[in-house]
Short mmCIF file of C-alpha atoms in Angstrom, two decimals:
data_model
loop_
_atom_site.label_atom_id
_atom_site.label_comp_id
_atom_site.label_asym_id
_atom_site.label_seq_id
_atom_site.Cartn_x
_atom_site.Cartn_y
_atom_site.Cartn_z
CA ASN A 1 0.00 0.00 0.00
CA VAL A 2 1.11 3.53 -0.82
CA PHE A 3 0.10 6.38 1.43
CA ASN A 4 0.15 10.01 0.41
CA PHE A 5 0.13 12.74 2.99
CA PHE A 6 -1.37 16.05 1.94
CA VAL A 7 -0.81 19.45 3.50
CA ALA A 8 -4.13 20.73 4.81
CA PRO A 9 -5.40 23.83 2.95
CA PRO A 10 -3.98 27.05 4.41
CA VAL A 11 -6.17 29.57 6.19
CA ILE A 12 -5.52 33.25 5.37
CA THR A 13 -6.19 35.63 8.26
CA PRO A 14 -6.20 39.33 7.27
CA GLY A 15 -5.78 42.10 9.82
CA GLY A 16 -5.74 45.87 10.04
CA THR A 17 -8.12 48.79 10.46
CA ARG A 18 -11.41 48.21 8.64
CA SER A 19 -13.19 50.99 6.76
CA ARG A 20 -16.55 51.98 8.24
CA THR A 21 -18.02 52.59 4.79
CA LEU A 22 -16.31 50.09 2.49
CA ASP A 23 -15.45 46.41 2.73
CA ALA A 24 -11.77 47.33 2.79
CA PHE A 25 -8.84 47.98 5.08
CA VAL A 26 -7.66 51.56 5.60
CA ASN A 27 -4.17 52.44 4.33
CA SER A 28 -2.71 48.92 4.66
CA ALA A 29 -3.49 45.39 5.77
CA THR A 30 -1.60 42.45 7.16
CA ALA A 31 -2.11 38.77 6.49
CA GLN A 32 -0.78 35.58 7.97
CA PHE A 33 -1.28 31.90 7.26
CA ALA A 34 -2.01 28.78 9.27
CA SER A 35 -2.61 25.11 8.45
CA ALA A 36 -3.86 22.10 10.37
CA THR A 37 -0.70 20.33 9.14
CA THR A 38 2.06 20.55 11.75
CA ASN A 39 5.26 22.28 10.56
CA ALA A 40 3.71 23.43 7.29
CA GLN A 41 5.32 26.32 5.47
CA PHE A 42 3.71 28.52 2.86
CA LEU A 43 4.43 29.84 -0.62
CA PHE A 44 2.39 32.88 -1.58
CA THR A 45 1.91 35.66 -4.12
CA VAL A 46 -0.04 38.92 -3.85
CA ASP A 47 -0.99 39.25 -7.53
CA GLY A 48 -3.32 36.25 -7.74
CA SER A 49 -0.83 34.09 -9.61
CA ASP A 50 -0.22 30.47 -8.60
CA PRO A 51 2.69 30.33 -6.12
CA ARG A 52 3.52 26.79 -7.27
CA THR A 53 4.67 28.16 -10.65
CA ASN A 54 5.40 31.88 -10.08
CA THR A 55 9.10 32.46 -9.42
CA ALA A 56 8.28 35.78 -7.68
CA ARG A 57 6.60 33.87 -4.85
CA VAL A 58 7.55 34.38 -1.21
CA GLN A 59 8.07 31.61 1.36
CA THR A 60 7.05 32.07 4.99
CA THR A 61 6.17 30.14 8.12
CA VAL A 62 3.01 29.98 10.21
CA ASN A 63 2.03 33.15 12.10
CA THR A 64 4.51 35.37 10.25
CA PRO A 65 2.45 38.39 9.13
CA PHE A 66 3.27 40.52 6.11
CA THR A 67 1.92 43.94 5.11
CA MET A 68 0.20 45.12 1.91
CA ALA A 69 -0.30 48.80 1.02
CA THR A 70 -2.28 48.24 -2.19
CA ASN A 71 -5.16 46.03 -3.30
CA SER A 72 -3.93 42.45 -3.39
CA VAL A 73 -5.10 39.00 -4.39
CA VAL A 74 -3.27 36.73 -1.97
CA THR A 75 -2.82 33.16 -3.19
CA VAL A 76 -1.14 30.64 -0.90
CA VAL A 77 -0.25 26.94 -0.86
CA GLY A 78 0.96 24.89 2.09
CA ILE A 79 4.14 22.85 1.71
CA ARG A 80 6.01 20.32 3.84
CA SER A 81 8.80 17.92 2.99
CA GLY A 82 7.41 14.45 2.22
CA PHE A 83 3.85 15.77 1.81
CA THR A 84 1.85 16.66 -1.29
CA THR A 85 1.44 20.45 -1.65
CA SER A 86 -2.01 21.77 -0.77
CA ALA A 87 -4.40 23.20 -3.29
CA PRO A 88 -4.14 27.00 -3.67
CA VAL A 89 -6.31 29.22 -1.46
CA THR A 90 -7.06 32.79 -2.59
CA LEU A 91 -8.35 35.89 -0.78
CA LYS A 92 -8.89 39.35 -2.30
CA ILE A 93 -7.82 42.10 0.09
CA ASP A 94 -8.91 45.65 -0.71
CA ILE A 95 -7.03 48.63 0.68
CA GLN A 96 -8.82 51.97 0.98
CA THR A 97 -6.44 54.87 0.52
CA PRO A 98 -7.22 57.81 2.84
CA PRO A 99 -8.89 60.78 1.18
CA PRO A 100 -6.71 63.54 -0.25
CA VAL A 101 -6.31 66.76 1.71
CA MET A 102 -6.62 70.01 -0.29
CA SER A 103 -4.73 73.23 0.37
CA GLU A 104 -8.09 75.05 0.30
CA THR A 105 -11.27 73.50 1.62
CA LEU A 106 -13.95 76.08 0.90
CA GLY A 107 -14.35 79.14 -1.18
CA TYR A 108 -15.40 80.97 -4.28
CA PHE A 109 -12.44 82.24 -6.32
CA PRO A 110 -13.52 84.61 -9.10
CA GLN A 111 -9.88 85.64 -9.64
CA GLY A 112 -8.64 82.03 -9.67
CA LYS A 113 -6.63 79.90 -7.31
CA GLU A 114 -4.06 77.09 -7.40
CA ILE A 115 -5.15 74.09 -5.35
CA THR A 116 -2.70 71.45 -4.16
CA ALA A 117 -3.53 68.04 -2.72
CA THR A 118 -1.72 65.37 -0.71
CA VAL A 119 -2.52 62.04 0.91
CA PRO A 120 -0.90 62.12 4.36
CA GLY A 121 1.23 59.07 5.02
CA ARG A 122 0.89 57.74 1.47
CA ALA A 123 3.51 59.12 -0.89
CA ASP A 124 2.62 56.28 -3.30
CA ALA A 125 -1.05 57.34 -3.63
CA VAL A 126 -2.29 58.53 -7.02
CA ILE A 127 -4.94 61.25 -6.94
CA TYR A 128 -7.68 61.77 -9.56
CA TYR A 129 -10.13 64.67 -9.78
CA ARG A 130 -13.30 65.95 -11.43
CA PHE A 131 -15.01 69.34 -11.60
CA ASP A 132 -18.63 68.15 -11.58
CA GLY A 133 -18.89 66.93 -7.98
CA GLN A 134 -19.04 63.24 -9.00
CA PRO A 135 -16.65 60.71 -7.42
CA PRO A 136 -13.49 60.40 -9.53
CA THR A 137 -12.29 57.14 -11.05
CA THR A 138 -8.93 56.21 -12.56
CA ASN A 139 -10.38 57.32 -15.93
CA ASP A 140 -10.59 60.96 -14.78
CA ASN A 141 -7.98 63.74 -14.55
CA ARG A 142 -4.78 62.59 -12.82
CA TYR A 143 -3.41 65.08 -10.31
CA THR A 144 0.15 66.08 -11.21
CA GLY A 145 1.04 68.82 -8.77
CA LYS A 146 -1.59 71.53 -8.79
CA ILE A 147 -5.11 72.21 -10.00
CA ILE A 148 -5.81 75.62 -11.49
CA PHE A 149 -9.16 77.01 -10.42
CA ASP A 150 -9.96 80.00 -12.61
CA GLY A 151 -13.03 81.54 -14.12
CA LEU A 152 -11.18 82.86 -17.16
CA SER A 153 -10.64 79.53 -18.91
CA SER A 154 -13.74 77.78 -17.53
CA ASP A 155 -16.44 78.02 -14.91
CA ARG A 156 -14.11 76.44 -12.32
CA ARG A 157 -14.60 79.08 -9.64
CA ASP A 158 -16.53 77.21 -6.96
CA LEU A 159 -14.50 74.72 -4.95
CA ARG A 160 -17.65 72.77 -4.08
CA SER A 161 -17.60 71.31 -7.61
CA LEU A 162 -14.11 69.76 -7.18
CA SER A 163 -13.97 66.07 -6.21
CA LEU A 164 -10.72 64.29 -5.37
CA ARG A 165 -10.03 60.61 -4.76
CA ALA A 166 -6.82 58.73 -4.08
CA PHE A 167 -6.01 55.22 -5.24
#
């Protein structure tokens, strides 16, 4: 008789501060793995690819958390010498970037104004904006350093019409 031992499927446990409005973590998230198989180790990726074949995979042990600052699709397999590798387990982890902070928050500027924006604590955030009050998407104007608010080239005089969002 031949016996095959299989590594039990890993369990992915995410952690971090949860958004009150979205099913996402705020600014970053952590994740760690566990398995019912004693002494299991884990191979994982954060781009959704199969860690059994992706050479960019990372190897870790049980209860060793790692941090993600952007949306990730964590895929993990359990491994152990002499055992058959587990099937992949996947979890999508969404990260909500904090809202941008503008240099001006209210006002009517008939003579024009330059508006700047930042995302505190997130130098890697990319900001998009619109002038119609609708929530921006990544298909809208990308912020590149300043937004010119002037009534001479358009009707962009009322700051209430500017919407910013960071990704």
